[in-house]
mmCIF file with all atom_site columns, C-alpha atoms in Angstrom:
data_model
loop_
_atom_site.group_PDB
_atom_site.id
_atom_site.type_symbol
_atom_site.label_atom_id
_atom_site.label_alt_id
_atom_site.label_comp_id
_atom_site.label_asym_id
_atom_site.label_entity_id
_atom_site.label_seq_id
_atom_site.pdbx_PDB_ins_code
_atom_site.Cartn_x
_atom_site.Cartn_y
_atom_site.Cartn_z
_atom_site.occupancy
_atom_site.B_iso_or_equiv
_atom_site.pdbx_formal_charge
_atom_site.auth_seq_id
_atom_site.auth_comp_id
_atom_site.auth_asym_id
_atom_site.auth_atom_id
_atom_site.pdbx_PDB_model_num
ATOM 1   C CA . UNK A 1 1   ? 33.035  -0.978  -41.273 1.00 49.00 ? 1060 UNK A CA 1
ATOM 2   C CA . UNK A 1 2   ? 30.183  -2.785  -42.261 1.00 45.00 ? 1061 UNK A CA 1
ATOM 3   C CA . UNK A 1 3   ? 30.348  -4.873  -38.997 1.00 49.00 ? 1062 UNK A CA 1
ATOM 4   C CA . UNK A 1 4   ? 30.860  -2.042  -36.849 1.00 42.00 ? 1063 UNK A CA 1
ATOM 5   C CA . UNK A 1 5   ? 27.314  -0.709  -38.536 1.00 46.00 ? 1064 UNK A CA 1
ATOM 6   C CA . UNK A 1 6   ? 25.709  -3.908  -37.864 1.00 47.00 ? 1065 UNK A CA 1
ATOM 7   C CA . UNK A 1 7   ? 26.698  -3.502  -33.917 1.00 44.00 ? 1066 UNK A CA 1
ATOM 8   C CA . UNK A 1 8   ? 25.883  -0.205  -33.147 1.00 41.00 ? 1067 UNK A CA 1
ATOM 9   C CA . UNK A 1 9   ? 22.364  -0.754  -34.563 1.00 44.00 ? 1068 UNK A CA 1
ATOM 10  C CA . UNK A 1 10  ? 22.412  -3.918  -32.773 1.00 41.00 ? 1069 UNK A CA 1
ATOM 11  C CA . UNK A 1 11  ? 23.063  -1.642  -29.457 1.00 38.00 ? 1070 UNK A CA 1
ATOM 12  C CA . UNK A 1 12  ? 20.997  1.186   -30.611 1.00 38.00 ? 1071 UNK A CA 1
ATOM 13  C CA . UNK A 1 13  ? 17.692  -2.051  -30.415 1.00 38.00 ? 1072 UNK A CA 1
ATOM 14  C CA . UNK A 1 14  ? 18.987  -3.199  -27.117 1.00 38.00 ? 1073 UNK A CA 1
ATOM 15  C CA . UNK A 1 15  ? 18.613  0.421   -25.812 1.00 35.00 ? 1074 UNK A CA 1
ATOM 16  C CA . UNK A 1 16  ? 15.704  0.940   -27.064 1.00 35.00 ? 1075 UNK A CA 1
ATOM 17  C CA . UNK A 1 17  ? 13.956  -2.048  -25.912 1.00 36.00 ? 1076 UNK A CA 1
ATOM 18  C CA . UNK A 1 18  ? 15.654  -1.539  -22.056 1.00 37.00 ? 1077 UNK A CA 1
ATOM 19  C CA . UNK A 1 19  ? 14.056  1.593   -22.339 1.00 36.00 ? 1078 UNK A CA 1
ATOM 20  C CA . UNK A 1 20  ? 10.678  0.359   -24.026 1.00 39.00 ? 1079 UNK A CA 1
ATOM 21  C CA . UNK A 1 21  ? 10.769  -2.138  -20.447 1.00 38.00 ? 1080 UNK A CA 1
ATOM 22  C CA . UNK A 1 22  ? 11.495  0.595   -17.992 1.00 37.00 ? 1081 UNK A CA 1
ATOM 23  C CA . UNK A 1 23  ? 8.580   2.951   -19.496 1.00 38.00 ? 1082 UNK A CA 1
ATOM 24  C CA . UNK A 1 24  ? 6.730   -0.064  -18.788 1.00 57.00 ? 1083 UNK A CA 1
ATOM 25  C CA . UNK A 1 25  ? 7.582   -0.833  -15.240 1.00 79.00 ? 1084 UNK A CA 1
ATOM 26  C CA . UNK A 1 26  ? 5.781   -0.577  -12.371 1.00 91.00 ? 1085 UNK A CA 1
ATOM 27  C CA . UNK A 1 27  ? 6.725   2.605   -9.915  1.00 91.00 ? 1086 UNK A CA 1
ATOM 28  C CA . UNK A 1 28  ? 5.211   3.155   -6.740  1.00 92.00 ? 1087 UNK A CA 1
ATOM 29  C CA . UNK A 1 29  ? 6.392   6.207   -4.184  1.00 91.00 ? 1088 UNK A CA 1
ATOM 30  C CA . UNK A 1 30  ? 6.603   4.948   -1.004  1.00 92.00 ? 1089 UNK A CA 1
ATOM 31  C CA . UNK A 1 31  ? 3.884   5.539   1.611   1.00 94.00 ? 1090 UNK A CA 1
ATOM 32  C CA . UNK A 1 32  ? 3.167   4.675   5.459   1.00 97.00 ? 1091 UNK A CA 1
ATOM 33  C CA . UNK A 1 33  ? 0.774   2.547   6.239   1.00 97.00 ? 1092 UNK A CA 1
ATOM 34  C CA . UNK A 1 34  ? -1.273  5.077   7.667   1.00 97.00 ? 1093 UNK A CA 1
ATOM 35  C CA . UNK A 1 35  ? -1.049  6.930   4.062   1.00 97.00 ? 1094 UNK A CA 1
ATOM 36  C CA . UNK A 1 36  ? -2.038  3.165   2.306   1.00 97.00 ? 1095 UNK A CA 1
ATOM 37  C CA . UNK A 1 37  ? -5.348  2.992   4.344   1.00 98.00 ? 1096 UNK A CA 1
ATOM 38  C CA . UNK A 1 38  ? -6.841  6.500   4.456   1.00 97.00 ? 1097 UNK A CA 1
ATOM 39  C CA . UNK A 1 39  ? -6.188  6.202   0.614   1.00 97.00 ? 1098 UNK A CA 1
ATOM 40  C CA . UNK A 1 40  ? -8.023  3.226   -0.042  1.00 98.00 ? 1099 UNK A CA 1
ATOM 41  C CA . UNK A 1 41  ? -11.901 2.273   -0.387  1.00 97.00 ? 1100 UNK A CA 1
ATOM 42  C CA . UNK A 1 42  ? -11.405 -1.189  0.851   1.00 97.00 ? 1101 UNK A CA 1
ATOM 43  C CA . UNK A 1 43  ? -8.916  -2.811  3.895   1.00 98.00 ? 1102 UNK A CA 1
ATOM 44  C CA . UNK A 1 44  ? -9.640  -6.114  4.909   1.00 98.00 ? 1103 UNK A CA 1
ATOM 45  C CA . UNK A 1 45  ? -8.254  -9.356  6.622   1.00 98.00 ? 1104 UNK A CA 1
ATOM 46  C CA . UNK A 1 46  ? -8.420  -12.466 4.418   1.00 98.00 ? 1105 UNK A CA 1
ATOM 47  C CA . UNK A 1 47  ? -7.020  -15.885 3.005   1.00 98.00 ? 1106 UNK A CA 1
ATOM 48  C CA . UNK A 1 48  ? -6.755  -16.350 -0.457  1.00 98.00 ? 1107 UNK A CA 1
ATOM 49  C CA . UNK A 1 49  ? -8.811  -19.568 -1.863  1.00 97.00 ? 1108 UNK A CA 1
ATOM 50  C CA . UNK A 1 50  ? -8.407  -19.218 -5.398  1.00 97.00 ? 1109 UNK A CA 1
ATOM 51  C CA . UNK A 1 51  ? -6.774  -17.437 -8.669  1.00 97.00 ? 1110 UNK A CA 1
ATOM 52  C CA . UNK A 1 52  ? -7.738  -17.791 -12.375 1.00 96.00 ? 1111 UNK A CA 1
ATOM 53  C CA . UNK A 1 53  ? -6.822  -15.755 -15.412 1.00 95.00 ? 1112 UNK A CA 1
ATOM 54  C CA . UNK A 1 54  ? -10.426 -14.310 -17.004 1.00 95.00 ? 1113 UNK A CA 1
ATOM 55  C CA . UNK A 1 55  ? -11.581 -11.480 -19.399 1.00 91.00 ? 1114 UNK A CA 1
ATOM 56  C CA . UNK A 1 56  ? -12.642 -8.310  -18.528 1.00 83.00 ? 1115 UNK A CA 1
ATOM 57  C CA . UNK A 1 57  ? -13.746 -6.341  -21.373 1.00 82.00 ? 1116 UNK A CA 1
ATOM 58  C CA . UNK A 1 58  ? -11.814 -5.213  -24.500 1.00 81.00 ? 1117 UNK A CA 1
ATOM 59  C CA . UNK A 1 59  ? -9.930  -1.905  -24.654 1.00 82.00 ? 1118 UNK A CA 1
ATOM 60  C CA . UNK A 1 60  ? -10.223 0.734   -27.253 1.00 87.00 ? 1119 UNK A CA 1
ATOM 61  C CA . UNK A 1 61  ? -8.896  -1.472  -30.094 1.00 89.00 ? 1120 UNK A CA 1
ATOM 62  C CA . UNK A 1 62  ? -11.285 -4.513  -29.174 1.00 85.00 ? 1121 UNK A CA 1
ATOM 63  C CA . UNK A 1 63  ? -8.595  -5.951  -27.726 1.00 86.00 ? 1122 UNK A CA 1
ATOM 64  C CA . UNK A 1 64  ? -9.283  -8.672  -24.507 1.00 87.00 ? 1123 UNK A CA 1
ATOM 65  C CA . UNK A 1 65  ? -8.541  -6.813  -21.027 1.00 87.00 ? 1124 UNK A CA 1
ATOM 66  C CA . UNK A 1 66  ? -7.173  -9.776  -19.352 1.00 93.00 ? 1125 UNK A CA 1
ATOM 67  C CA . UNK A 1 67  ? -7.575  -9.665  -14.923 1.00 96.00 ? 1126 UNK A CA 1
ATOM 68  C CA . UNK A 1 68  ? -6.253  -12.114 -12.646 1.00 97.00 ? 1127 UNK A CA 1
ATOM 69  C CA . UNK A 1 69  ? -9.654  -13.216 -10.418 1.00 97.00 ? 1128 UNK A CA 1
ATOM 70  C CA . UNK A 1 70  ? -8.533  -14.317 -6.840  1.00 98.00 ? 1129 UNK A CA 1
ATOM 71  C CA . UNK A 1 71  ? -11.087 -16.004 -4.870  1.00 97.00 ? 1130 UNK A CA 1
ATOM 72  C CA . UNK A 1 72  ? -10.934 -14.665 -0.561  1.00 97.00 ? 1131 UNK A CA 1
ATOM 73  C CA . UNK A 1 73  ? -12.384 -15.584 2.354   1.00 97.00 ? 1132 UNK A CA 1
ATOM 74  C CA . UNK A 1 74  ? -12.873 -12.407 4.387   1.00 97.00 ? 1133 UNK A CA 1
ATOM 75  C CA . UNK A 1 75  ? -11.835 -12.581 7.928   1.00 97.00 ? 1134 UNK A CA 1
ATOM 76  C CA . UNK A 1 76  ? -12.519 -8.886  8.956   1.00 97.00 ? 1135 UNK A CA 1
ATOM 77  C CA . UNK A 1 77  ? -13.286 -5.650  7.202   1.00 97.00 ? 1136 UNK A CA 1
ATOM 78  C CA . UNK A 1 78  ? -11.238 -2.698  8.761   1.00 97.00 ? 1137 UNK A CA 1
ATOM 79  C CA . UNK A 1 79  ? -12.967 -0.033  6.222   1.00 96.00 ? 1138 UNK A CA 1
ATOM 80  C CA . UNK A 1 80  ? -15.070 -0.309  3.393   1.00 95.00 ? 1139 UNK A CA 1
ATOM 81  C CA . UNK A 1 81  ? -19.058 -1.418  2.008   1.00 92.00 ? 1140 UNK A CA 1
ATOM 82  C CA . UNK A 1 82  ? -21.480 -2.679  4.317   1.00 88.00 ? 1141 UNK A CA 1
ATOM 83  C CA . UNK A 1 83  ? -20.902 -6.250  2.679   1.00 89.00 ? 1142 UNK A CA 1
ATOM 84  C CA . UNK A 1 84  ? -18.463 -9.345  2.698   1.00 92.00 ? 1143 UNK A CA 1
ATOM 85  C CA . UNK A 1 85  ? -15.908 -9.108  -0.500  1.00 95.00 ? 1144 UNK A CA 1
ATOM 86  C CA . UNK A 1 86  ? -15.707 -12.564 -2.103  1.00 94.00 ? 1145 UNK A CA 1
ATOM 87  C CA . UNK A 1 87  ? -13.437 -11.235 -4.871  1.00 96.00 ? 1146 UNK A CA 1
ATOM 88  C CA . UNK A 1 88  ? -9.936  -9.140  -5.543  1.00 97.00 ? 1147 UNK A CA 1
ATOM 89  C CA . UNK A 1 89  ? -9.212  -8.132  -9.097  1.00 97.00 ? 1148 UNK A CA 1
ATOM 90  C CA . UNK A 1 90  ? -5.952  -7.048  -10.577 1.00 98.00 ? 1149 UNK A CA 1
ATOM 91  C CA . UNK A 1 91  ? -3.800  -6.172  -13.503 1.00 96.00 ? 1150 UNK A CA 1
ATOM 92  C CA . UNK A 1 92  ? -2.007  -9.891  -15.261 1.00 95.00 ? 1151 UNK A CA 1
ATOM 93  C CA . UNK A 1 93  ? 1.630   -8.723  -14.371 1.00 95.00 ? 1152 UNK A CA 1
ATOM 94  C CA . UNK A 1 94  ? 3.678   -7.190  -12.089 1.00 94.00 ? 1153 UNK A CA 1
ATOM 95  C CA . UNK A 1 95  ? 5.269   -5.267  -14.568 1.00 94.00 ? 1154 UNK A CA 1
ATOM 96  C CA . UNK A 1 96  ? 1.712   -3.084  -15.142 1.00 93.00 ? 1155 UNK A CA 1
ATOM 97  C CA . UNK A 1 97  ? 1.119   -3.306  -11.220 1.00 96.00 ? 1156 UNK A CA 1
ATOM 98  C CA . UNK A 1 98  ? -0.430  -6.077  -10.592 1.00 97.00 ? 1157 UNK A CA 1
ATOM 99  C CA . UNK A 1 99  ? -0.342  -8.543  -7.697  1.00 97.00 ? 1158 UNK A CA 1
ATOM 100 C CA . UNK A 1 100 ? 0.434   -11.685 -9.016  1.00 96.00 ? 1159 UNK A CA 1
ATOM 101 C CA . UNK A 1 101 ? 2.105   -13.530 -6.130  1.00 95.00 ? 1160 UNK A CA 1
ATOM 102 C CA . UNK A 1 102 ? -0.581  -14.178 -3.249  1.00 97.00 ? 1161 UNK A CA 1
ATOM 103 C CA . UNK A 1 103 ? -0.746  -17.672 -1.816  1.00 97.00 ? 1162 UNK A CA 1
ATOM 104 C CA . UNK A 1 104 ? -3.979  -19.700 -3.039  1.00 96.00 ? 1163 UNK A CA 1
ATOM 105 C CA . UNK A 1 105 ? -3.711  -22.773 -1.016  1.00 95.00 ? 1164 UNK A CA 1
ATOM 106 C CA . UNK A 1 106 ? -6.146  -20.569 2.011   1.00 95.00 ? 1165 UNK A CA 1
ATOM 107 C CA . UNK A 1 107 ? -3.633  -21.225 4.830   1.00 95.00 ? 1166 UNK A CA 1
ATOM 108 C CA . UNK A 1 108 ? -2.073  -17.888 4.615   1.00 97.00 ? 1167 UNK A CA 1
ATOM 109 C CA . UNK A 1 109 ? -3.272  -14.738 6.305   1.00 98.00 ? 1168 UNK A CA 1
ATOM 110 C CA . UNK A 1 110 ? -3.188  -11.236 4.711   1.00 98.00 ? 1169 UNK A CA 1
ATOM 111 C CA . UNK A 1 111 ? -4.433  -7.494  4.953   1.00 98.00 ? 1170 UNK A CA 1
ATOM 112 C CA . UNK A 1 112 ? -5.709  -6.342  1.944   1.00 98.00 ? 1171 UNK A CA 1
ATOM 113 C CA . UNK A 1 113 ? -6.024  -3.170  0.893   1.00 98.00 ? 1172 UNK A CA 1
ATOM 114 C CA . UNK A 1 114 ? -7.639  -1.507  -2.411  1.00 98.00 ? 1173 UNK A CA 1
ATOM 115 C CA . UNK A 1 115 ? -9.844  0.174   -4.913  1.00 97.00 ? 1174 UNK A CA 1
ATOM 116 C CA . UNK A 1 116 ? -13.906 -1.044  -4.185  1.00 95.00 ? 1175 UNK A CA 1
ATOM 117 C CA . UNK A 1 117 ? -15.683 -2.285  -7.274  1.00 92.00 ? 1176 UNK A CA 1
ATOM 118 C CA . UNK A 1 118 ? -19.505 -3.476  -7.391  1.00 85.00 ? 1177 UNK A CA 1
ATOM 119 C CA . UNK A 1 119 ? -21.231 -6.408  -6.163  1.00 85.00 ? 1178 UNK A CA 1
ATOM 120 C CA . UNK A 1 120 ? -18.643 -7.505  -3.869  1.00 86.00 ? 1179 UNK A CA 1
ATOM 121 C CA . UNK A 1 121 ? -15.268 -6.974  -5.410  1.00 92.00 ? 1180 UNK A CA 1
ATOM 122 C CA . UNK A 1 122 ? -12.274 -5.042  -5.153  1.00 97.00 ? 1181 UNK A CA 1
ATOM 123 C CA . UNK A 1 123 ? -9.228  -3.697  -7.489  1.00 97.00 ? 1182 UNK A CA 1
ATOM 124 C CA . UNK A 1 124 ? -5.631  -3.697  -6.234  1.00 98.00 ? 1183 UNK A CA 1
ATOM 125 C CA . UNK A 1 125 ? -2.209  -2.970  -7.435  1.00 97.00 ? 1184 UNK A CA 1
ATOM 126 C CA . UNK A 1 126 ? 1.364   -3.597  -5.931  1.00 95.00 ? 1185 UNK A CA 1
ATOM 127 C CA . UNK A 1 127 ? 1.178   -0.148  -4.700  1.00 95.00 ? 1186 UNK A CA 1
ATOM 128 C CA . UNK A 1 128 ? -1.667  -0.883  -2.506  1.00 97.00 ? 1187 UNK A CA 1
ATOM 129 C CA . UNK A 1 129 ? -0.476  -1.921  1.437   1.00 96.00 ? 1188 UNK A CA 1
ATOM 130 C CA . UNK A 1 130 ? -0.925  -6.317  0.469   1.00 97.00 ? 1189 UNK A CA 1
ATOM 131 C CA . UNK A 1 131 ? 1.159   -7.593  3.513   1.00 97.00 ? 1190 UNK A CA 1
ATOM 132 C CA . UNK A 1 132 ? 0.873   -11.200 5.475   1.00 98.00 ? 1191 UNK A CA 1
ATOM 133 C CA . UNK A 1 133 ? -0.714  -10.524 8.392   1.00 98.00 ? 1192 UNK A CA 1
ATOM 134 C CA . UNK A 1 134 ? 2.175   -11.904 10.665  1.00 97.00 ? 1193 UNK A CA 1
ATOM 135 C CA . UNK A 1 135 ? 4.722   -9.670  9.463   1.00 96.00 ? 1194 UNK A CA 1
ATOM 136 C CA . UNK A 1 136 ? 2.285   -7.320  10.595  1.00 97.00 ? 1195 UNK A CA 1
ATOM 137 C CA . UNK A 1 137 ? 3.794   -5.202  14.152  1.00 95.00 ? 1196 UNK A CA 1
ATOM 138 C CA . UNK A 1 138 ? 0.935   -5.128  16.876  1.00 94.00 ? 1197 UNK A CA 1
ATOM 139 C CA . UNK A 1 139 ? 0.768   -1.702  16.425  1.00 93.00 ? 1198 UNK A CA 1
ATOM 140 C CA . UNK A 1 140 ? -0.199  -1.812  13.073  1.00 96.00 ? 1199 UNK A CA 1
ATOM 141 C CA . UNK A 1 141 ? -2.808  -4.341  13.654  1.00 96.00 ? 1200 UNK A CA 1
ATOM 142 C CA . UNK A 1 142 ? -4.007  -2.402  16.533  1.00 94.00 ? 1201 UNK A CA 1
ATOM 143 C CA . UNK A 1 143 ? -4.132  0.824   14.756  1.00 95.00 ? 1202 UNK A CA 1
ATOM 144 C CA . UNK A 1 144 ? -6.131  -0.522  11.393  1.00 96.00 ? 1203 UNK A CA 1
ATOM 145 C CA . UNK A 1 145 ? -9.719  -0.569  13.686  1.00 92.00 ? 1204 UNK A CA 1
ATOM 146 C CA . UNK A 1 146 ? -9.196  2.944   14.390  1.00 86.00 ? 1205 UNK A CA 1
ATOM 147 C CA . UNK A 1 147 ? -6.132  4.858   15.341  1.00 92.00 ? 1206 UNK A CA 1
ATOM 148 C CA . UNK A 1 148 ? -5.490  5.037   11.181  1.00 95.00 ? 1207 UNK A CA 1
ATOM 149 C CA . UNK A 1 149 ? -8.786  6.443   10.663  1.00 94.00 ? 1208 UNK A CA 1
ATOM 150 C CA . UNK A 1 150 ? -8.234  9.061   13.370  1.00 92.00 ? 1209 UNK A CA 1
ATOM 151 C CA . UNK A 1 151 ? -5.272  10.484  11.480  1.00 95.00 ? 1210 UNK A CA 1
ATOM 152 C CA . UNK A 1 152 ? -6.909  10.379  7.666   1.00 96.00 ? 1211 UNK A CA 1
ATOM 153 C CA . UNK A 1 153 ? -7.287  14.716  7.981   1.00 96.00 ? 1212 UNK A CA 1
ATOM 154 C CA . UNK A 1 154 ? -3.139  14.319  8.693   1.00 97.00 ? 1213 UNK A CA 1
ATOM 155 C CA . UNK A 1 155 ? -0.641  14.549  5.827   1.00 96.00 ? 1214 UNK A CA 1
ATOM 156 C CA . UNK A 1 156 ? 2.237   12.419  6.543   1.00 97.00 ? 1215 UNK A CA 1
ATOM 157 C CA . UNK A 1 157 ? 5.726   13.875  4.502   1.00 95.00 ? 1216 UNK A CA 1
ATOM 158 C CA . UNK A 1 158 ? 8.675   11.695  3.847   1.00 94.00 ? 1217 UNK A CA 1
ATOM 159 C CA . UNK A 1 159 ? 11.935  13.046  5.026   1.00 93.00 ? 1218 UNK A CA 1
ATOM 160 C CA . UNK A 1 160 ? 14.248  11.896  1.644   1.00 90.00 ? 1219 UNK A CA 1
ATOM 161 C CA . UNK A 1 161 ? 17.400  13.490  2.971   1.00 91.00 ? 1220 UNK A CA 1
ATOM 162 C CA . UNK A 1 162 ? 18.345  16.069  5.698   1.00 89.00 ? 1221 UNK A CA 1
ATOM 163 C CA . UNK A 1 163 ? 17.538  18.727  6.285   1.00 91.00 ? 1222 UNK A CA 1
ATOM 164 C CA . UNK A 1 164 ? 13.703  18.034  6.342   1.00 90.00 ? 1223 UNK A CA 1
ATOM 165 C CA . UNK A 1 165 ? 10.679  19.631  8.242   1.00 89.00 ? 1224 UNK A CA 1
ATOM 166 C CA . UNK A 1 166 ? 7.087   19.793  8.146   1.00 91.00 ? 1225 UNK A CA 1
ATOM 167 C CA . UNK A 1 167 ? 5.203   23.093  6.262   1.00 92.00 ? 1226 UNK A CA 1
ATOM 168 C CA . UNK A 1 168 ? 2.266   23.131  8.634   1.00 95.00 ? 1227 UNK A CA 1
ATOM 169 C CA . UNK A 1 169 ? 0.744   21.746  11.910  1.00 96.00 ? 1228 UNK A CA 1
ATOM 170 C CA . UNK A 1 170 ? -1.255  19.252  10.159  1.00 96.00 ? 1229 UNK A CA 1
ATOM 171 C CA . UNK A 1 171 ? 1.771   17.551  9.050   1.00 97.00 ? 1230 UNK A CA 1
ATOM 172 C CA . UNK A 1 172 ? 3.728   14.166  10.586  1.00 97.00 ? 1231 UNK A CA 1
ATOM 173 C CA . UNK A 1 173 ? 7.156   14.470  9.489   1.00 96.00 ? 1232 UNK A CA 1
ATOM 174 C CA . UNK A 1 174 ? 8.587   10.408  8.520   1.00 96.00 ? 1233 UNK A CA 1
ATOM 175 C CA . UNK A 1 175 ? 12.072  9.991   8.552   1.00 95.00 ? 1234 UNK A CA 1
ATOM 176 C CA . UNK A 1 176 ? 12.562  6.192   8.736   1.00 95.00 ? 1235 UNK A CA 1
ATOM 177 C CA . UNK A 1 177 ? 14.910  6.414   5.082   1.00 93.00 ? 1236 UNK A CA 1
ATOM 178 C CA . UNK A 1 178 ? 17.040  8.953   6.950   1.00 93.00 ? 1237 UNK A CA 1
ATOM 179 C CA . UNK A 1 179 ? 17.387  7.423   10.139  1.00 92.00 ? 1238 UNK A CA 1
ATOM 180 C CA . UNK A 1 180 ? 17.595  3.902   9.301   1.00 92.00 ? 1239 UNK A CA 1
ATOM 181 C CA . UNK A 1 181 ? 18.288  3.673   5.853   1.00 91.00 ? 1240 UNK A CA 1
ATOM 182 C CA . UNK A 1 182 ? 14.806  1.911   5.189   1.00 91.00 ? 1241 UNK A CA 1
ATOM 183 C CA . UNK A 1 183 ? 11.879  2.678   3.970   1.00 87.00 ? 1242 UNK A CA 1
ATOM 184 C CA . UNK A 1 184 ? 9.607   0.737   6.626   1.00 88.00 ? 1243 UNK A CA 1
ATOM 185 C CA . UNK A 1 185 ? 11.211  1.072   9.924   1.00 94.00 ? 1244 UNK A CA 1
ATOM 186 C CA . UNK A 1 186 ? 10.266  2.423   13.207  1.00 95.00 ? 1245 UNK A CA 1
ATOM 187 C CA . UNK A 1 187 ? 7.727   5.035   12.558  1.00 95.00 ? 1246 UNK A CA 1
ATOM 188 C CA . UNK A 1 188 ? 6.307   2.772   9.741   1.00 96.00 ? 1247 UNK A CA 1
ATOM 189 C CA . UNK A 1 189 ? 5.633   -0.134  12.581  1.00 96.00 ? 1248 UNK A CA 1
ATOM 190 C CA . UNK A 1 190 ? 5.139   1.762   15.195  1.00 95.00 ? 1249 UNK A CA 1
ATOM 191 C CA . UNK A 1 191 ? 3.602   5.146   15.385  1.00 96.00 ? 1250 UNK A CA 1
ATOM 192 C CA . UNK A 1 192 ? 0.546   6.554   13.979  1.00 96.00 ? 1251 UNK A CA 1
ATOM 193 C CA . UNK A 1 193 ? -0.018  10.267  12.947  1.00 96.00 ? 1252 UNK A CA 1
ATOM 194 C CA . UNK A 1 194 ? -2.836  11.509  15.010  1.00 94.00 ? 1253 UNK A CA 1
ATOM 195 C CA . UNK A 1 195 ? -4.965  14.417  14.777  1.00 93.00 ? 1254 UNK A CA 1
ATOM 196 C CA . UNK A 1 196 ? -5.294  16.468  18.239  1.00 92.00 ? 1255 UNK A CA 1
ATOM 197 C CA . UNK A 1 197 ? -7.046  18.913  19.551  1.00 90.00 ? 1256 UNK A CA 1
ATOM 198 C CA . UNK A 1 198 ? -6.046  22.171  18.624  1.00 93.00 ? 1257 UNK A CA 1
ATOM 199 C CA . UNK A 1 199 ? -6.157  20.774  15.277  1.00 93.00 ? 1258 UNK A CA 1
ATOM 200 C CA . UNK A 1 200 ? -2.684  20.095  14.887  1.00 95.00 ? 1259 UNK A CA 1
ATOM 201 C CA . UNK A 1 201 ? -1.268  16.515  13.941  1.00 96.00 ? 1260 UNK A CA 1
ATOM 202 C CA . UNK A 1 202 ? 1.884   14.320  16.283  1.00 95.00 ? 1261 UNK A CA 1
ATOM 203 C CA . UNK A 1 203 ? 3.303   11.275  16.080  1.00 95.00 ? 1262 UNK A CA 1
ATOM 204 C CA . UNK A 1 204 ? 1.641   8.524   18.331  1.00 93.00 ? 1263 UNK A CA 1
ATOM 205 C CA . UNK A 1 205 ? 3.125   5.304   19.245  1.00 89.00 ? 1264 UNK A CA 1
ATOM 206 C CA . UNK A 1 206 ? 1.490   2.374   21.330  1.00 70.00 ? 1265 UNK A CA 1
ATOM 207 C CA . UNK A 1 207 ? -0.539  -0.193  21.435  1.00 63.00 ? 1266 UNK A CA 1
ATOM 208 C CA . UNK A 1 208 ? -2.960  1.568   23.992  1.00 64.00 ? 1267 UNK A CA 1
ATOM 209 C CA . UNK A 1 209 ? -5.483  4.160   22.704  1.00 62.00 ? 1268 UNK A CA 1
ATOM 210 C CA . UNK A 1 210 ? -4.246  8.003   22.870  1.00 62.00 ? 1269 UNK A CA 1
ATOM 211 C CA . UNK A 1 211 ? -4.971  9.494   25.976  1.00 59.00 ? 1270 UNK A CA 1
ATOM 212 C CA . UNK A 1 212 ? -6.982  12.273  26.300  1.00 57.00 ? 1271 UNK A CA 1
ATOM 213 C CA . UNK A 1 213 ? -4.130  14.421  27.730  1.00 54.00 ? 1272 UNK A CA 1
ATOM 214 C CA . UNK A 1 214 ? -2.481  13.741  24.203  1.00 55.00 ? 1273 UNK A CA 1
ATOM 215 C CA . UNK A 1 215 ? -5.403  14.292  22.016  1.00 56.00 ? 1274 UNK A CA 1
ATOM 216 C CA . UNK A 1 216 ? -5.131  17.765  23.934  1.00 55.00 ? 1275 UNK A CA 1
ATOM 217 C CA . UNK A 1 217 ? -2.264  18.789  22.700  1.00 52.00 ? 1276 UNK A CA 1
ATOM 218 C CA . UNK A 1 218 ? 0.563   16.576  25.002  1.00 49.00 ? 1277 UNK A CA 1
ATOM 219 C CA . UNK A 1 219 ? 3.943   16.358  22.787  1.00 47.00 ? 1278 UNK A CA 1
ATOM 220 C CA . UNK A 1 220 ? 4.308   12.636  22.049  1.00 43.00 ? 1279 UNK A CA 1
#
């Protein structure tokens, strides 16, 4: 009896510490790309030089706020301040959202996308859209210097199961988990939710800027 005690409050602290890591665990709800840069301050083009551990305050308790500091070399600024950003902040682990796993050695392209912070810095999380730049489609790449920005008054809905449809004309209705099983397929890569002329919002998908026969209410 007395060893049955001993494992059910054995089980009873596994339990309780699984569920002490999940409440700790990072979520993020998925989001297109589009979403990812009308949602952030800062989305740039840059290689990662350099990464160090350093303090940033103390919380409530007087505690150390620990940040990993990585060092960038900006390439190109698709939207943010009217300066260069030399540094990227963010949280010590993955497991409180932060990005812990960019290359340093400066070879390595990415887009970066996040939260701006004075003097020349930024904040990100894993939530944030942090992608190498050639996994990038050309559509996206194309569609970060303006074709994103054209679509920021849009609200882009994710289709979770069928049936799904949009609630009102300034809605883009994405469906890539229902159609493909995946969470960044075709309209994620290729198609942009555009806002048109009667003030309604449509899928958009090429390379080429809209045409005006589009932006005037053409069905995609």
């Amino acid at each position: 009896m007395k060893s049955v005690r001993s494992c059910i409050g054995t089980l009873v602290v596994l339990v309780l510490f699984r569920v002490g890591e999940i409440a700790e665990a990072c979520s993020c709800s998925p989001v297109h790309p589009q979403q990812a840069f009308c949602n952030a301050d800062v989305v740039i083009k840059a290689k990662v030089v350099g990464k160090k551990e350093v303090d940033s305050g103390n919380d409530i308790y007087g505690n150390p706020i620990k940040r990993i500091q990585y060092e960038i070399k900006q390439i190109k600024m698709f939207k943010g301040p009217d300066r260069h950003i030399d540094v990227v902040f963010t949280a010590p682990s993955s497991a409180v959202c932060g990005v812990t796993n960019l290359d340093t050695n400066g070879k390595k392209e990415y887009l970066i996308s996040g939260k701006a912070e004075a003097n020349g810095k930024m904040h990100v999380i894993l939530c944030d859209l942090i992608m190498p730049w050639e996994s990038m489609s050309a559509t996206q790449k194309k569609s970060l210097s303006q074709r994103y920005q054209m679509g920021c008054d849009c609200k882009i809905t994710r289709c979770a199961t069928f049936p799904c449809e949009i609630s009102a004309p300034e809605e883009c209705l994405w469906t890539d988990w229902v159609t493909e099983k995946i969470i960044h397929g075709r309209q994620s890569d290729h198609y942009a939710c555009i806002k048109r002329g009667d003030g309604s919002c449509a899928w958009y998908r090429g390379v080429a800027p809209p045409k005006k026969e589009f932006l005037d209410v053409e069905d995609p």
